[in-house]
mmCIF file with all atom_site columns, C-alpha atoms in Angstrom:
data_model
loop_
_atom_site.group_PDB
_atom_site.id
_atom_site.type_symbol
_atom_site.label_atom_id
_atom_site.label_alt_id
_atom_site.label_comp_id
_atom_site.label_asym_id
_atom_site.label_entity_id
_atom_site.label_seq_id
_atom_site.pdbx_PDB_ins_code
_atom_site.Cartn_x
_atom_site.Cartn_y
_atom_site.Cartn_z
_atom_site.occupancy
_atom_site.B_iso_or_equiv
_atom_site.pdbx_formal_charge
_atom_site.auth_seq_id
_atom_site.auth_comp_id
_atom_site.auth_asym_id
_atom_site.auth_atom_id
_atom_site.pdbx_PDB_model_num
ATOM 1   C CA . MET A 1 1   ? 58.966 -18.375 -46.916 1.00 42.00 ? 1   MET A CA 1
ATOM 2   C CA . LEU A 1 2   ? 58.019 -22.009 -46.233 1.00 36.00 ? 2   LEU A CA 1
ATOM 3   C CA . CYS A 1 3   ? 56.780 -21.070 -42.762 1.00 38.00 ? 3   CYS A CA 1
ATOM 4   C CA . LEU A 1 4   ? 54.609 -18.345 -44.271 1.00 34.00 ? 4   LEU A CA 1
ATOM 5   C CA . LEU A 1 5   ? 53.096 -20.781 -46.776 1.00 33.00 ? 5   LEU A CA 1
ATOM 6   C CA . LEU A 1 6   ? 52.340 -23.262 -43.993 1.00 31.00 ? 6   LEU A CA 1
ATOM 7   C CA . PHE A 1 7   ? 50.771 -20.505 -41.898 1.00 33.00 ? 7   PHE A CA 1
ATOM 8   C CA . VAL A 1 8   ? 48.441 -19.616 -44.765 1.00 33.00 ? 8   VAL A CA 1
ATOM 9   C CA . ALA A 1 9   ? 47.748 -23.213 -45.769 1.00 36.00 ? 9   ALA A CA 1
ATOM 10  C CA . MET A 1 10  ? 46.895 -24.697 -42.364 1.00 35.00 ? 10  MET A CA 1
ATOM 11  C CA . PRO A 1 11  ? 43.469 -23.016 -41.966 1.00 39.00 ? 11  PRO A CA 1
ATOM 12  C CA . LEU A 1 12  ? 42.625 -24.003 -45.536 1.00 37.00 ? 12  LEU A CA 1
ATOM 13  C CA . LEU A 1 13  ? 43.633 -27.601 -44.847 1.00 37.00 ? 13  LEU A CA 1
ATOM 14  C CA . ALA A 1 14  ? 41.503 -27.633 -41.703 1.00 40.00 ? 14  ALA A CA 1
ATOM 15  C CA . GLN A 1 15  ? 38.554 -26.271 -43.646 1.00 49.00 ? 15  GLN A CA 1
ATOM 16  C CA . GLU A 1 16  ? 39.108 -28.901 -46.337 1.00 51.00 ? 16  GLU A CA 1
ATOM 17  C CA . ALA A 1 17  ? 39.187 -31.608 -43.670 1.00 52.00 ? 17  ALA A CA 1
ATOM 18  C CA . GLY A 1 18  ? 35.884 -30.362 -42.281 1.00 54.00 ? 18  GLY A CA 1
ATOM 19  C CA . PHE A 1 19  ? 34.411 -30.293 -45.756 1.00 55.00 ? 19  PHE A CA 1
ATOM 20  C CA . THR A 1 20  ? 35.603 -33.808 -46.510 1.00 57.00 ? 20  THR A CA 1
ATOM 21  C CA . ALA A 1 21  ? 34.145 -35.146 -43.272 1.00 64.00 ? 21  ALA A CA 1
ATOM 22  C CA . LEU A 1 22  ? 30.763 -33.457 -43.569 1.00 72.00 ? 22  LEU A CA 1
ATOM 23  C CA . SER A 1 23  ? 30.108 -33.079 -47.303 1.00 68.00 ? 23  SER A CA 1
ATOM 24  C CA . LYS A 1 24  ? 28.714 -36.626 -47.559 1.00 74.00 ? 24  LYS A CA 1
ATOM 25  C CA . THR A 1 25  ? 26.353 -36.217 -44.608 1.00 82.00 ? 25  THR A CA 1
ATOM 26  C CA . PRO A 1 26  ? 22.963 -34.441 -44.255 1.00 86.00 ? 26  PRO A CA 1
ATOM 27  C CA . TYR A 1 27  ? 24.932 -31.465 -42.860 1.00 90.00 ? 27  TYR A CA 1
ATOM 28  C CA . PHE A 1 28  ? 25.792 -30.490 -46.435 1.00 86.00 ? 28  PHE A CA 1
ATOM 29  C CA . GLY A 1 29  ? 22.674 -28.295 -46.607 1.00 86.00 ? 29  GLY A CA 1
ATOM 30  C CA . CYS A 1 30  ? 23.531 -26.505 -43.353 1.00 92.00 ? 30  CYS A CA 1
ATOM 31  C CA . ALA A 1 31  ? 27.081 -25.443 -44.181 1.00 90.00 ? 31  ALA A CA 1
ATOM 32  C CA . THR A 1 32  ? 26.196 -22.424 -46.341 1.00 89.00 ? 32  THR A CA 1
ATOM 33  C CA . CYS A 1 33  ? 25.091 -20.499 -43.245 1.00 93.00 ? 33  CYS A CA 1
ATOM 34  C CA . HIS A 1 34  ? 26.598 -22.373 -40.293 1.00 94.00 ? 34  HIS A CA 1
ATOM 35  C CA . GLY A 1 35  ? 29.999 -23.128 -41.877 1.00 91.00 ? 35  GLY A CA 1
ATOM 36  C CA . TRP A 1 36  ? 31.881 -26.375 -42.379 1.00 89.00 ? 36  TRP A CA 1
ATOM 37  C CA . GLU A 1 37  ? 32.968 -26.394 -38.728 1.00 90.00 ? 37  GLU A CA 1
ATOM 38  C CA . ALA A 1 38  ? 29.438 -25.406 -37.623 1.00 92.00 ? 38  ALA A CA 1
ATOM 39  C CA . GLN A 1 39  ? 31.091 -22.244 -36.292 1.00 92.00 ? 39  GLN A CA 1
ATOM 40  C CA . GLY A 1 40  ? 28.240 -19.942 -37.300 1.00 92.00 ? 40  GLY A CA 1
ATOM 41  C CA . SER A 1 41  ? 28.094 -16.697 -39.253 1.00 89.00 ? 41  SER A CA 1
ATOM 42  C CA . PRO A 1 42  ? 26.904 -13.314 -37.886 1.00 85.00 ? 42  PRO A CA 1
ATOM 43  C CA . ALA A 1 43  ? 26.204 -12.184 -41.463 1.00 85.00 ? 43  ALA A CA 1
ATOM 44  C CA . HIS A 1 44  ? 23.594 -14.947 -41.786 1.00 88.00 ? 44  HIS A CA 1
ATOM 45  C CA . GLN A 1 45  ? 22.387 -14.707 -38.158 1.00 90.00 ? 45  GLN A CA 1
ATOM 46  C CA . ALA A 1 46  ? 23.468 -18.361 -37.968 1.00 94.00 ? 46  ALA A CA 1
ATOM 47  C CA . PRO A 1 47  ? 24.835 -19.306 -34.538 1.00 94.00 ? 47  PRO A CA 1
ATOM 48  C CA . SER A 1 48  ? 27.704 -21.606 -33.720 1.00 93.00 ? 48  SER A CA 1
ATOM 49  C CA . ILE A 1 49  ? 26.054 -25.002 -33.224 1.00 95.00 ? 49  ILE A CA 1
ATOM 50  C CA . ALA A 1 50  ? 29.038 -27.379 -33.046 1.00 94.00 ? 50  ALA A CA 1
ATOM 51  C CA . GLY A 1 51  ? 28.975 -29.410 -29.849 1.00 94.00 ? 51  GLY A CA 1
ATOM 52  C CA . LEU A 1 52  ? 25.638 -28.120 -28.566 1.00 94.00 ? 52  LEU A CA 1
ATOM 53  C CA . ASP A 1 53  ? 23.517 -30.620 -26.661 1.00 95.00 ? 53  ASP A CA 1
ATOM 54  C CA . VAL A 1 54  ? 21.848 -33.153 -28.955 1.00 96.00 ? 54  VAL A CA 1
ATOM 55  C CA . ASP A 1 55  ? 18.398 -32.778 -27.355 1.00 95.00 ? 55  ASP A CA 1
ATOM 56  C CA . TYR A 1 56  ? 18.527 -28.996 -27.678 1.00 96.00 ? 56  TYR A CA 1
ATOM 57  C CA . LEU A 1 57  ? 19.574 -29.223 -31.329 1.00 97.00 ? 57  LEU A CA 1
ATOM 58  C CA . LEU A 1 58  ? 16.814 -31.693 -32.162 1.00 97.00 ? 58  LEU A CA 1
ATOM 59  C CA . THR A 1 59  ? 14.218 -29.654 -30.261 1.00 96.00 ? 59  THR A CA 1
ATOM 60  C CA . GLN A 1 60  ? 15.091 -26.536 -32.244 1.00 97.00 ? 60  GLN A CA 1
ATOM 61  C CA . MET A 1 61  ? 15.100 -28.318 -35.604 1.00 97.00 ? 61  MET A CA 1
ATOM 62  C CA . ASN A 1 62  ? 11.735 -29.892 -34.824 1.00 97.00 ? 62  ASN A CA 1
ATOM 63  C CA . ALA A 1 63  ? 10.380 -26.506 -33.739 1.00 97.00 ? 63  ALA A CA 1
ATOM 64  C CA . TYR A 1 64  ? 11.362 -25.041 -37.103 1.00 97.00 ? 64  TYR A CA 1
ATOM 65  C CA . ALA A 1 65  ? 9.953  -28.023 -38.989 1.00 97.00 ? 65  ALA A CA 1
ATOM 66  C CA . THR A 1 66  ? 6.569  -27.883 -37.216 1.00 97.00 ? 66  THR A CA 1
ATOM 67  C CA . GLY A 1 67  ? 6.155  -24.094 -37.335 1.00 96.00 ? 67  GLY A CA 1
ATOM 68  C CA . GLN A 1 68  ? 6.725  -23.519 -33.632 1.00 96.00 ? 68  GLN A CA 1
ATOM 69  C CA . ARG A 1 69  ? 9.690  -21.365 -34.555 1.00 97.00 ? 69  ARG A CA 1
ATOM 70  C CA . GLY A 1 70  ? 10.365 -19.237 -37.636 1.00 96.00 ? 70  GLY A CA 1
ATOM 71  C CA . SER A 1 71  ? 6.707  -18.681 -38.563 1.00 95.00 ? 71  SER A CA 1
ATOM 72  C CA . HIS A 1 72  ? 6.441  -15.000 -37.584 1.00 96.00 ? 72  HIS A CA 1
ATOM 73  C CA . SER A 1 73  ? 6.268  -12.682 -40.607 1.00 95.00 ? 73  SER A CA 1
ATOM 74  C CA . GLN A 1 74  ? 9.189  -10.601 -39.292 1.00 96.00 ? 74  GLN A CA 1
ATOM 75  C CA . ASP A 1 75  ? 11.458 -13.563 -38.519 1.00 97.00 ? 75  ASP A CA 1
ATOM 76  C CA . HIS A 1 76  ? 13.182 -13.653 -41.905 1.00 95.00 ? 76  HIS A CA 1
ATOM 77  C CA . TYR A 1 77  ? 16.177 -15.729 -40.822 1.00 95.00 ? 77  TYR A CA 1
ATOM 78  C CA . GLY A 1 78  ? 13.905 -18.089 -38.921 1.00 96.00 ? 78  GLY A CA 1
ATOM 79  C CA . ALA A 1 79  ? 11.758 -18.553 -42.020 1.00 96.00 ? 79  ALA A CA 1
ATOM 80  C CA . GLN A 1 80  ? 14.831 -19.687 -43.944 1.00 95.00 ? 80  GLN A CA 1
ATOM 81  C CA . MET A 1 81  ? 15.649 -22.231 -41.245 1.00 96.00 ? 81  MET A CA 1
ATOM 82  C CA . ALA A 1 82  ? 12.055 -23.448 -41.209 1.00 96.00 ? 82  ALA A CA 1
ATOM 83  C CA . LEU A 1 83  ? 12.180 -24.163 -44.945 1.00 95.00 ? 83  LEU A CA 1
ATOM 84  C CA . ILE A 1 84  ? 15.386 -26.144 -44.542 1.00 94.00 ? 84  ILE A CA 1
ATOM 85  C CA . ALA A 1 85  ? 14.186 -28.055 -41.473 1.00 95.00 ? 85  ALA A CA 1
ATOM 86  C CA . ARG A 1 86  ? 10.963 -29.071 -43.207 1.00 96.00 ? 86  ARG A CA 1
ATOM 87  C CA . ALA A 1 87  ? 12.997 -30.507 -46.087 1.00 93.00 ? 87  ALA A CA 1
ATOM 88  C CA . TYR A 1 88  ? 14.513 -33.088 -43.724 1.00 93.00 ? 88  TYR A CA 1
ATOM 89  C CA . PRO A 1 89  ? 12.429 -36.023 -42.421 1.00 94.00 ? 89  PRO A CA 1
ATOM 90  C CA . GLU A 1 90  ? 12.473 -36.500 -38.651 1.00 94.00 ? 90  GLU A CA 1
ATOM 91  C CA . SER A 1 91  ? 14.899 -39.430 -38.876 1.00 94.00 ? 91  SER A CA 1
ATOM 92  C CA . MET A 1 92  ? 17.371 -37.226 -40.734 1.00 93.00 ? 92  MET A CA 1
ATOM 93  C CA . ARG A 1 93  ? 16.936 -34.406 -38.232 1.00 96.00 ? 93  ARG A CA 1
ATOM 94  C CA . GLN A 1 94  ? 17.842 -36.892 -35.498 1.00 96.00 ? 94  GLN A CA 1
ATOM 95  C CA . GLN A 1 95  ? 20.922 -37.912 -37.464 1.00 93.00 ? 95  GLN A CA 1
ATOM 96  C CA . LEU A 1 96  ? 21.888 -34.275 -37.948 1.00 94.00 ? 96  LEU A CA 1
ATOM 97  C CA . ALA A 1 97  ? 21.490 -33.463 -34.251 1.00 96.00 ? 97  ALA A CA 1
ATOM 98  C CA . LYS A 1 98  ? 23.784 -36.327 -33.267 1.00 95.00 ? 98  LYS A CA 1
ATOM 99  C CA . LEU A 1 99  ? 26.339 -35.376 -35.913 1.00 93.00 ? 99  LEU A CA 1
ATOM 100 C CA . ILE A 1 100 ? 26.461 -31.682 -34.916 1.00 95.00 ? 100 ILE A CA 1
ATOM 101 C CA . ALA A 1 101 ? 26.538 -32.469 -31.176 1.00 95.00 ? 101 ALA A CA 1
ATOM 102 C CA . ALA A 1 102 ? 29.604 -34.661 -31.764 1.00 93.00 ? 102 ALA A CA 1
ATOM 103 C CA . LEU A 1 103 ? 31.566 -31.847 -33.436 1.00 92.00 ? 103 LEU A CA 1
ATOM 104 C CA . PRO A 1 104 ? 34.235 -29.992 -31.395 1.00 92.00 ? 104 PRO A CA 1
ATOM 105 C CA . PRO A 1 105 ? 32.701 -26.825 -29.882 1.00 90.00 ? 105 PRO A CA 1
ATOM 106 C CA . VAL A 1 106 ? 33.608 -23.631 -31.733 1.00 84.00 ? 106 VAL A CA 1
ATOM 107 C CA . ASP A 1 107 ? 32.893 -20.151 -30.396 1.00 77.00 ? 107 ASP A CA 1
ATOM 108 C CA . GLU A 1 108 ? 31.079 -18.076 -32.978 1.00 74.00 ? 108 GLU A CA 1
ATOM 109 C CA . ILE A 1 109 ? 33.088 -15.540 -34.950 1.00 64.00 ? 109 ILE A CA 1
ATOM 110 C CA . GLU A 1 110 ? 32.155 -12.144 -33.576 1.00 66.00 ? 110 GLU A CA 1
ATOM 111 C CA . GLY A 1 111 ? 30.145 -9.646  -35.546 1.00 56.00 ? 111 GLY A CA 1
ATOM 112 C CA . ASN A 1 112 ? 29.762 -6.001  -34.551 1.00 60.00 ? 112 ASN A CA 1
ATOM 113 C CA . ALA A 1 113 ? 30.382 -5.526  -30.826 1.00 74.00 ? 113 ALA A CA 1
ATOM 114 C CA . VAL A 1 114 ? 27.346 -4.491  -28.792 1.00 76.00 ? 114 VAL A CA 1
ATOM 115 C CA . LYS A 1 115 ? 27.907 -1.418  -26.652 1.00 84.00 ? 115 LYS A CA 1
ATOM 116 C CA . GLY A 1 116 ? 26.249 -2.010  -23.310 1.00 91.00 ? 116 GLY A CA 1
ATOM 117 C CA . ASP A 1 117 ? 26.888 -1.520  -19.614 1.00 93.00 ? 117 ASP A CA 1
ATOM 118 C CA . ILE A 1 118 ? 28.476 -4.756  -18.354 1.00 93.00 ? 118 ILE A CA 1
ATOM 119 C CA . GLU A 1 119 ? 27.720 -4.130  -14.682 1.00 95.00 ? 119 GLU A CA 1
ATOM 120 C CA . ARG A 1 120 ? 24.051 -3.348  -15.341 1.00 95.00 ? 120 ARG A CA 1
ATOM 121 C CA . GLY A 1 121 ? 23.918 -6.389  -17.590 1.00 96.00 ? 121 GLY A CA 1
ATOM 122 C CA . LYS A 1 122 ? 25.323 -8.579  -14.823 1.00 96.00 ? 122 LYS A CA 1
ATOM 123 C CA . LYS A 1 123 ? 22.480 -7.576  -12.501 1.00 96.00 ? 123 LYS A CA 1
ATOM 124 C CA . LEU A 1 124 ? 19.853 -8.194  -15.168 1.00 96.00 ? 124 LEU A CA 1
ATOM 125 C CA . TYR A 1 125 ? 21.429 -11.523 -16.132 1.00 97.00 ? 125 TYR A CA 1
ATOM 126 C CA . ALA A 1 126 ? 21.159 -12.809 -12.543 1.00 97.00 ? 126 ALA A CA 1
ATOM 127 C CA . THR A 1 127 ? 17.620 -13.990 -13.326 1.00 95.00 ? 127 THR A CA 1
ATOM 128 C CA . CYS A 1 128 ? 18.941 -16.038 -16.249 1.00 97.00 ? 128 CYS A CA 1
ATOM 129 C CA . THR A 1 129 ? 21.492 -18.011 -14.236 1.00 97.00 ? 129 THR A CA 1
ATOM 130 C CA . ALA A 1 130 ? 18.908 -20.530 -12.991 1.00 96.00 ? 130 ALA A CA 1
ATOM 131 C CA . CYS A 1 131 ? 18.763 -22.036 -16.485 1.00 96.00 ? 131 CYS A CA 1
ATOM 132 C CA . HIS A 1 132 ? 21.776 -20.776 -18.415 1.00 97.00 ? 132 HIS A CA 1
ATOM 133 C CA . GLY A 1 133 ? 24.293 -20.786 -15.557 1.00 97.00 ? 133 GLY A CA 1
ATOM 134 C CA . SER A 1 134 ? 26.372 -18.044 -13.967 1.00 96.00 ? 134 SER A CA 1
ATOM 135 C CA . ALA A 1 135 ? 29.003 -18.415 -16.684 1.00 96.00 ? 135 ALA A CA 1
ATOM 136 C CA . ALA A 1 136 ? 26.347 -18.684 -19.420 1.00 96.00 ? 136 ALA A CA 1
ATOM 137 C CA . GLU A 1 137 ? 27.516 -22.264 -19.897 1.00 95.00 ? 137 GLU A CA 1
ATOM 138 C CA . GLY A 1 138 ? 24.004 -23.651 -20.425 1.00 96.00 ? 138 GLY A CA 1
ATOM 139 C CA . ASN A 1 139 ? 22.180 -26.613 -18.915 1.00 96.00 ? 139 ASN A CA 1
ATOM 140 C CA . ALA A 1 140 ? 21.398 -29.640 -21.076 1.00 92.00 ? 140 ALA A CA 1
ATOM 141 C CA . LYS A 1 141 ? 18.766 -30.984 -18.649 1.00 93.00 ? 141 LYS A CA 1
ATOM 142 C CA . LEU A 1 142 ? 16.803 -27.737 -18.965 1.00 93.00 ? 142 LEU A CA 1
ATOM 143 C CA . ARG A 1 143 ? 17.378 -27.486 -22.751 1.00 92.00 ? 143 ARG A CA 1
ATOM 144 C CA . ALA A 1 144 ? 19.126 -24.164 -22.089 1.00 95.00 ? 144 ALA A CA 1
ATOM 145 C CA . PRO A 1 145 ? 21.974 -23.583 -24.550 1.00 95.00 ? 145 PRO A CA 1
ATOM 146 C CA . ALA A 1 146 ? 25.424 -22.224 -23.723 1.00 94.00 ? 146 ALA A CA 1
ATOM 147 C CA . LEU A 1 147 ? 25.017 -18.510 -24.410 1.00 95.00 ? 147 LEU A CA 1
ATOM 148 C CA . ASN A 1 148 ? 28.741 -17.845 -24.067 1.00 91.00 ? 148 ASN A CA 1
ATOM 149 C CA . ARG A 1 149 ? 29.245 -19.629 -27.390 1.00 89.00 ? 149 ARG A CA 1
ATOM 150 C CA . PHE A 1 150 ? 27.127 -17.202 -29.413 1.00 91.00 ? 150 PHE A CA 1
ATOM 151 C CA . SER A 1 151 ? 28.191 -13.883 -30.914 1.00 90.00 ? 151 SER A CA 1
ATOM 152 C CA . GLN A 1 152 ? 26.853 -10.626 -29.530 1.00 90.00 ? 152 GLN A CA 1
ATOM 153 C CA . THR A 1 153 ? 25.114 -10.019 -32.859 1.00 90.00 ? 153 THR A CA 1
ATOM 154 C CA . TYR A 1 154 ? 23.146 -13.263 -32.640 1.00 93.00 ? 154 TYR A CA 1
ATOM 155 C CA . LEU A 1 155 ? 22.292 -12.876 -28.949 1.00 94.00 ? 155 LEU A CA 1
ATOM 156 C CA . GLN A 1 156 ? 21.036 -9.328  -29.408 1.00 93.00 ? 156 GLN A CA 1
ATOM 157 C CA . HIS A 1 157 ? 18.913 -10.355 -32.391 1.00 94.00 ? 157 HIS A CA 1
ATOM 158 C CA . GLN A 1 158 ? 17.276 -13.270 -30.557 1.00 96.00 ? 158 GLN A CA 1
ATOM 159 C CA . LEU A 1 159 ? 16.638 -11.320 -27.356 1.00 96.00 ? 159 LEU A CA 1
ATOM 160 C CA . ASN A 1 160 ? 15.062 -8.516  -29.368 1.00 96.00 ? 160 ASN A CA 1
ATOM 161 C CA . ASN A 1 161 ? 12.899 -11.108 -31.125 1.00 97.00 ? 161 ASN A CA 1
ATOM 162 C CA . TYR A 1 162 ? 11.652 -12.262 -27.725 1.00 97.00 ? 162 TYR A CA 1
ATOM 163 C CA . LYS A 1 163 ? 11.149 -8.679  -26.547 1.00 96.00 ? 163 LYS A CA 1
ATOM 164 C CA . ASN A 1 164 ? 9.166  -7.738  -29.658 1.00 95.00 ? 164 ASN A CA 1
ATOM 165 C CA . GLY A 1 165 ? 7.080  -10.927 -29.692 1.00 94.00 ? 165 GLY A CA 1
ATOM 166 C CA . ILE A 1 166 ? 8.665  -12.219 -32.904 1.00 96.00 ? 166 ILE A CA 1
ATOM 167 C CA . ARG A 1 167 ? 9.837  -15.344 -31.086 1.00 97.00 ? 167 ARG A CA 1
ATOM 168 C CA . GLY A 1 168 ? 7.983  -17.170 -28.324 1.00 96.00 ? 168 GLY A CA 1
ATOM 169 C CA . GLY A 1 169 ? 4.403  -16.505 -29.417 1.00 92.00 ? 169 GLY A CA 1
ATOM 170 C CA . SER A 1 170 ? 1.319  -18.615 -28.638 1.00 90.00 ? 170 SER A CA 1
ATOM 171 C CA . GLY A 1 171 ? 2.214  -21.295 -31.185 1.00 92.00 ? 171 GLY A CA 1
ATOM 172 C CA . SER A 1 172 ? 5.743  -21.684 -29.860 1.00 95.00 ? 172 SER A CA 1
ATOM 173 C CA . SER A 1 173 ? 7.177  -24.286 -27.511 1.00 94.00 ? 173 SER A CA 1
ATOM 174 C CA . ALA A 1 174 ? 6.727  -23.919 -23.756 1.00 94.00 ? 174 ALA A CA 1
ATOM 175 C CA . ASP A 1 175 ? 10.437 -23.115 -23.431 1.00 94.00 ? 175 ASP A CA 1
ATOM 176 C CA . ASP A 1 176 ? 10.236 -20.296 -25.968 1.00 96.00 ? 176 ASP A CA 1
ATOM 177 C CA . GLN A 1 177 ? 7.077  -18.868 -24.411 1.00 96.00 ? 177 GLN A CA 1
ATOM 178 C CA . ALA A 1 178 ? 8.772  -18.856 -21.018 1.00 95.00 ? 178 ALA A CA 1
ATOM 179 C CA . MET A 1 179 ? 11.814 -17.106 -22.480 1.00 97.00 ? 179 MET A CA 1
ATOM 180 C CA . ARG A 1 180 ? 9.644  -14.485 -24.116 1.00 96.00 ? 180 ARG A CA 1
ATOM 181 C CA . ALA A 1 181 ? 7.871  -13.725 -20.838 1.00 96.00 ? 181 ALA A CA 1
ATOM 182 C CA . LEU A 1 182 ? 11.186 -13.560 -18.980 1.00 95.00 ? 182 LEU A CA 1
ATOM 183 C CA . VAL A 1 183 ? 12.882 -11.249 -21.481 1.00 96.00 ? 183 VAL A CA 1
ATOM 184 C CA . GLN A 1 184 ? 9.884  -8.931  -21.606 1.00 95.00 ? 184 GLN A CA 1
ATOM 185 C CA . SER A 1 185 ? 9.808  -8.732  -17.815 1.00 94.00 ? 185 SER A CA 1
ATOM 186 C CA . ILE A 1 186 ? 13.507 -8.152  -17.070 1.00 92.00 ? 186 ILE A CA 1
ATOM 187 C CA . SER A 1 187 ? 14.651 -6.268  -20.174 1.00 88.00 ? 187 SER A CA 1
ATOM 188 C CA . PRO A 1 188 ? 11.794 -4.433  -21.873 1.00 85.00 ? 188 PRO A CA 1
ATOM 189 C CA . LYS A 1 189 ? 14.165 -1.765  -23.208 1.00 87.00 ? 189 LYS A CA 1
ATOM 190 C CA . THR A 1 190 ? 16.638 -2.238  -26.046 1.00 87.00 ? 190 THR A CA 1
ATOM 191 C CA . THR A 1 191 ? 19.405 -0.706  -23.921 1.00 93.00 ? 191 THR A CA 1
ATOM 192 C CA . GLN A 1 192 ? 18.832 -3.335  -21.224 1.00 95.00 ? 192 GLN A CA 1
ATOM 193 C CA . ILE A 1 193 ? 19.215 -6.103  -23.788 1.00 95.00 ? 193 ILE A CA 1
ATOM 194 C CA . GLU A 1 194 ? 22.472 -4.516  -24.909 1.00 94.00 ? 194 GLU A CA 1
ATOM 195 C CA . ASP A 1 195 ? 23.622 -4.542  -21.279 1.00 96.00 ? 195 ASP A CA 1
ATOM 196 C CA . ILE A 1 196 ? 22.850 -8.261  -20.907 1.00 96.00 ? 196 ILE A CA 1
ATOM 197 C CA . VAL A 1 197 ? 24.632 -9.094  -24.163 1.00 95.00 ? 197 VAL A CA 1
ATOM 198 C CA . ALA A 1 198 ? 27.661 -7.041  -23.137 1.00 94.00 ? 198 ALA A CA 1
ATOM 199 C CA . HIS A 1 199 ? 27.818 -8.965  -19.846 1.00 95.00 ? 199 HIS A CA 1
ATOM 200 C CA . ILE A 1 200 ? 27.602 -12.356 -21.578 1.00 94.00 ? 200 ILE A CA 1
ATOM 201 C CA . ALA A 1 201 ? 30.330 -11.239 -23.996 1.00 91.00 ? 201 ALA A CA 1
ATOM 202 C CA . SER A 1 202 ? 32.540 -10.312 -21.044 1.00 90.00 ? 202 SER A CA 1
ATOM 203 C CA . ILE A 1 203 ? 32.045 -13.854 -19.652 1.00 86.00 ? 203 ILE A CA 1
ATOM 204 C CA . SER A 1 204 ? 32.998 -15.306 -23.026 1.00 71.00 ? 204 SER A CA 1
ATOM 205 C CA . ARG A 1 205 ? 36.241 -13.327 -23.091 1.00 65.00 ? 205 ARG A CA 1
ATOM 206 C CA . GLU A 1 206 ? 37.156 -14.740 -19.664 1.00 64.00 ? 206 GLU A CA 1
ATOM 207 C CA . LYS A 1 207 ? 36.790 -18.400 -20.728 1.00 59.00 ? 207 LYS A CA 1
#
């Protein structure tokens, strides 16, 4: 019985420890969607951000704050992030980026699995390896995040946003505009995006 109680209590204690460590920091406003371990939430379309590169994190927060990201009328989740990012001054966004980058990496809890052709996805993903790596591990120097950390739900949503022009428009950063052009050129069909996501998910399972 004692073992069972410990088994149930340990995750709660870990969550409490995360809360205690972060509740007195600017991260307090981020936890509702991203979680107290910054592990993300598919239900909120909030990715796992713990341990991501500090420059990438700051670039994305600044993009939200300045309207480069999250300003499209159909980007509802992005609009929520933009409101939050604008509430933080730049100095606090810098503090947040450093804090989140220092957290232990946590793979995002999976949402609904995407049904795609892994082998077709592997061929399509070959173009992406120059920035994101063959194992989807990311490249800090290129501000390319580790895709193998994100859930299939989040990846599919973001790639579809690029495909449909919801993300990466004329007012976006150069990186986002480049991503939009790339996605629209190599995966113009929804099924092709599903294939790419399925391939990345297969890499994640092999880690």
